[in-house]
Amino acid sequence: MAAGLQVFGQPASTDVARVLTCLFEKNLEFELVRTDTFKKSHKLPEFIKLRDPTGQVTFKHGDKTIVDSRAICRYLCTQFPEDGNRKLYGMGALERASIEQWLQAEAQSFDAPSSELVFQLAFAPHLKDVYPDERKIEENEKKVQTMLGVYDEILSKNRFLAGDEFTLADLSHLPNSHYIINSSERGRKLFTSKKHVAKWYEAISNRDSWKQVIKMQREHPGTFE
């Protein structure tokens, strides 16, 4: 039974969005409890607070509490293997090992530079007295370009990162990629300049699970409370 699944956080948070996408892929019922991660010292406009991409996620299931978004996704796939997308975490040991390699690559090599680009390209331009740092943008663009170059080679042979099925390996990249691509033409070109990466992103971003998350991000916060 999937009863009692709770997610605490804002859908605009990349970590929360990752977990929500997994829940939708697994077709699991859950309760979203929206929380404001900003302290009162952050005197930011309300529309910025509600769209904070850096906000954290907390997941509760009974007496189990997890605060890492990738660990939450793993938990959902192993705890509810027969629900929804059964291939999300692989159907066997070899498939899962491949997915794990990509999850680790995303967490260790893609997440940090892409998160910095999310802030610099999508977030900083909307903050008063905060300006995009060109040096940081260029530095992290190079890191993301390097990773996407590796992805492009793999995706020239496979539909998705871990093979021909959509898995957590792909899902985990969605939140940051979405912000970068939609931040500016500069951000978009990081992905569209690579043929296979562009085709891959179009495929994963058009999944119903991700579209549901985007809808939640765009709705007024009170709608899902």
Coordinates of C-alpha atoms in Angstrom, one line a residue:
M1 CA 0.0 0.0 0.0
A2 CA 1.2 3.5 -0.9
A3 CA -0.9 5.1 1.8
G4 CA 0.7 7.9 3.9
L5 CA 3.2 9.3 1.4
Q6 CA 4.0 12.9 2.2
V7 CA 6.2 15.4 0.3
F8 CA 7.2 18.6 2.0
G9 CA 8.5 21.5 -0.1
Q10 CA 7.7 23.7 -3.1
P11 CA 7.2 22.1 -6.6
A12 CA 9.6 24.8 -8.1
S13 CA 12.4 23.3 -6.1
T14 CA 14.5 21.0 -8.3
D15 CA 14.7 18.4 -5.6
V16 CA 11.0 18.4 -5.0
A17 CA 10.3 18.3 -8.7
R18 CA 12.5 15.3 -9.1
V19 CA 10.5 13.4 -6.4
L20 CA 7.1 14.5 -7.7
T21 CA 8.1 13.2 -11.2
C22 CA 9.0 9.9 -9.7
L23 CA 5.7 9.7 -7.8
F24 CA 3.7 10.4 -11.0
E25 CA 5.7 7.9 -12.9
K26 CA 4.9 5.3 -10.3
N27 CA 1.3 6.4 -10.2
L28 CA 1.4 6.7 -6.4
E29 CA -1.0 8.8 -4.4
F30 CA 0.6 11.3 -2.1
E31 CA 0.1 14.5 -0.1
L32 CA 2.1 17.6 -1.0
V33 CA 2.7 19.9 2.0
R34 CA 4.0 23.2 0.6
T35 CA 6.7 24.9 2.8
D36 CA 8.5 28.2 2.5
T37 CA 12.3 27.4 2.8
F38 CA 13.2 31.1 3.0
K39 CA 14.1 32.6 6.4
K40 CA 12.5 36.0 7.3
S41 CA 15.9 37.6 6.7
H42 CA 15.5 36.9 3.0
K43 CA 13.4 39.9 2.0
L44 CA 12.4 38.6 -1.4
P45 CA 9.2 39.2 -3.4
E46 CA 6.6 36.5 -2.8
F47 CA 6.8 35.3 -6.4
I48 CA 10.5 34.6 -6.0
K49 CA 10.0 32.7 -2.7
L50 CA 7.5 30.4 -4.3
R51 CA 9.8 29.7 -7.3
D52 CA 13.0 29.0 -5.3
P53 CA 14.8 26.3 -7.3
T54 CA 17.2 25.6 -4.4
G55 CA 14.5 24.6 -1.8
Q56 CA 15.0 21.3 -0.1
V57 CA 12.6 18.3 0.0
T58 CA 11.5 16.2 2.9
F59 CA 9.7 12.9 2.3
K60 CA 7.8 10.9 4.9
H61 CA 6.2 7.4 4.7
G62 CA 5.0 6.2 8.1
D63 CA 8.0 6.5 10.4
K64 CA 10.5 6.8 7.5
T65 CA 11.9 10.2 6.7
I66 CA 14.2 10.9 3.8
V67 CA 15.7 14.3 2.7
D68 CA 17.7 13.3 -0.4
S69 CA 15.7 13.5 -3.6
R70 CA 17.6 10.7 -5.4
A71 CA 17.3 8.4 -2.3
I72 CA 13.6 9.1 -2.2
C73 CA 13.2 8.0 -5.8
R74 CA 15.2 4.9 -5.1
Y75 CA 13.0 4.2 -2.1
L76 CA 9.8 4.6 -4.1
C77 CA 11.0 2.3 -6.8
T78 CA 12.1 -0.5 -4.4
Q79 CA 9.2 -0.1 -2.0
F80 CA 6.5 -0.1 -4.7
P81 CA 8.1 -2.2 -7.6
E82 CA 4.7 -3.2 -9.1
D83 CA 3.2 0.2 -9.2
G84 CA 3.2 2.5 -12.3
N85 CA 6.4 2.5 -14.4
R86 CA 8.1 -0.8 -13.3
K87 CA 11.2 -0.2 -15.4
L88 CA 12.0 3.1 -13.8
Y89 CA 14.8 1.6 -11.6
G90 CA 15.5 -1.4 -13.9
M91 CA 14.1 -4.9 -14.1
G92 CA 17.3 -6.7 -13.1
A93 CA 20.7 -6.3 -11.4
L94 CA 22.5 -5.3 -14.6
E95 CA 20.0 -2.7 -15.6
R96 CA 19.9 -1.3 -12.1
A97 CA 23.7 -1.1 -12.0
S98 CA 23.7 0.9 -15.2
I99 CA 21.1 3.2 -13.8
E100 CA 23.0 3.7 -10.6
Q101 CA 26.1 4.7 -12.6
W102 CA 24.2 7.4 -14.3
L103 CA 22.5 8.6 -11.1
Q104 CA 26.0 8.9 -9.5
A105 CA 27.3 10.7 -12.6
E106 CA 24.4 13.1 -12.5
A107 CA 24.8 13.8 -8.7
Q108 CA 28.6 14.1 -8.8
S109 CA 29.3 15.8 -12.1
F110 CA 26.1 17.3 -13.6
D111 CA 24.2 18.6 -10.5
A112 CA 26.6 21.2 -9.2
P113 CA 27.5 23.1 -12.4
S114 CA 23.9 22.8 -13.7
S115 CA 22.6 24.1 -10.4
E116 CA 24.9 27.1 -10.6
L117 CA 23.6 27.8 -14.1
V118 CA 20.1 27.5 -12.8
F119 CA 20.8 30.2 -10.3
Q120 CA 22.8 32.5 -12.6
L121 CA 20.6 32.2 -15.7
A122 CA 17.1 31.6 -14.3
F123 CA 17.1 33.0 -10.8
A124 CA 19.6 35.9 -10.4
P125 CA 18.2 38.1 -13.1
H126 CA 14.9 38.4 -11.1
L127 CA 16.6 39.4 -7.8
K128 CA 17.1 43.0 -6.8
D129 CA 20.8 43.9 -6.4
V130 CA 21.9 40.5 -7.5
Y131 CA 23.5 40.2 -10.9
P132 CA 24.5 37.2 -13.0
D133 CA 28.2 36.4 -12.6
E134 CA 29.7 36.0 -16.1
R135 CA 32.8 34.2 -14.8
K136 CA 30.7 31.6 -12.9
I137 CA 28.4 31.2 -15.9
E138 CA 31.3 30.5 -18.3
E139 CA 33.1 28.2 -15.9
N140 CA 30.0 26.1 -15.3
E141 CA 28.9 26.2 -18.9
K142 CA 32.1 24.4 -19.8
K143 CA 31.5 21.7 -17.2
V144 CA 27.9 21.1 -18.4
Q145 CA 29.0 21.1 -22.0
T146 CA 31.6 18.4 -21.2
M147 CA 29.0 16.2 -19.6
L148 CA 26.5 16.8 -22.4
G149 CA 29.2 15.8 -24.8
V150 CA 29.5 12.5 -23.1
Y151 CA 25.7 12.1 -23.1
D152 CA 25.5 12.9 -26.8
E153 CA 27.8 10.1 -27.6
I154 CA 25.8 7.6 -25.5
L155 CA 22.5 8.9 -26.9
S156 CA 23.7 8.3 -30.4
K157 CA 23.4 4.6 -29.6
N158 CA 20.6 4.5 -27.1
R159 CA 17.2 6.3 -26.8
F160 CA 17.9 7.0 -23.2
L161 CA 21.0 7.2 -20.9
A162 CA 20.8 3.7 -19.5
G163 CA 19.4 2.0 -22.6
D164 CA 16.1 2.1 -24.6
E165 CA 13.8 2.7 -21.6
F166 CA 13.2 5.9 -19.6
T167 CA 14.6 5.4 -16.1
L168 CA 15.7 7.3 -13.0
A169 CA 18.9 8.1 -14.9
D170 CA 17.0 10.4 -17.3
L171 CA 14.4 11.6 -14.7
S172 CA 17.0 12.9 -12.4
H173 CA 18.3 15.3 -15.1
L174 CA 14.9 16.9 -15.8
P175 CA 14.6 19.7 -13.1
N176 CA 17.9 21.4 -13.7
S177 CA 17.8 20.9 -17.5
H178 CA 14.3 22.4 -17.6
Y179 CA 15.4 25.6 -15.8
I180 CA 18.5 26.0 -17.9
I181 CA 16.7 25.5 -21.2
N182 CA 13.9 27.8 -20.3
S183 CA 16.1 30.5 -18.8
S184 CA 17.5 32.0 -22.0
E185 CA 18.6 31.3 -25.5
R186 CA 22.1 30.9 -24.1
G187 CA 20.9 28.1 -21.8
R188 CA 18.8 26.5 -24.5
K189 CA 21.8 26.3 -26.9
L190 CA 23.7 24.1 -24.4
F191 CA 21.2 21.4 -25.2
T192 CA 20.0 22.1 -28.7
S193 CA 23.6 22.4 -30.0
K194 CA 23.9 18.6 -29.5
K195 CA 21.7 16.6 -31.8
H196 CA 21.1 13.5 -29.7
V197 CA 20.9 15.4 -26.4
A198 CA 18.3 17.7 -27.9
K199 CA 16.2 14.7 -29.1
W200 CA 16.6 13.1 -25.7
Y201 CA 15.5 16.2 -23.8
E202 CA 12.5 16.6 -26.0
A203 CA 11.4 13.0 -25.3
I204 CA 11.9 13.1 -21.5
S205 CA 10.4 16.6 -21.1
N206 CA 7.2 15.5 -22.9
R207 CA 6.4 12.7 -20.5
D208 CA 3.1 13.1 -18.8
S209 CA 4.7 12.8 -15.4
W210 CA 6.9 15.9 -16.0
K211 CA 4.0 17.8 -17.6
Q212 CA 2.1 17.3 -14.4
V213 CA 5.0 18.7 -12.4
I214 CA 5.2 21.8 -14.7
K215 CA 1.5 22.3 -14.2
M216 CA 2.0 22.3 -10.4
Q217 CA 4.8 24.7 -10.6
R218 CA 2.7 27.2 -12.6
E219 CA -0.4 26.9 -10.5
H220 CA -1.1 29.3 -7.6
P221 CA 0.6 27.7 -4.5
G222 CA -2.8 27.5 -2.6
T223 CA -4.2 25.2 -5.3
F224 CA -2.5 22.1 -4.0
E225 CA -2.4 22.7 -0.3

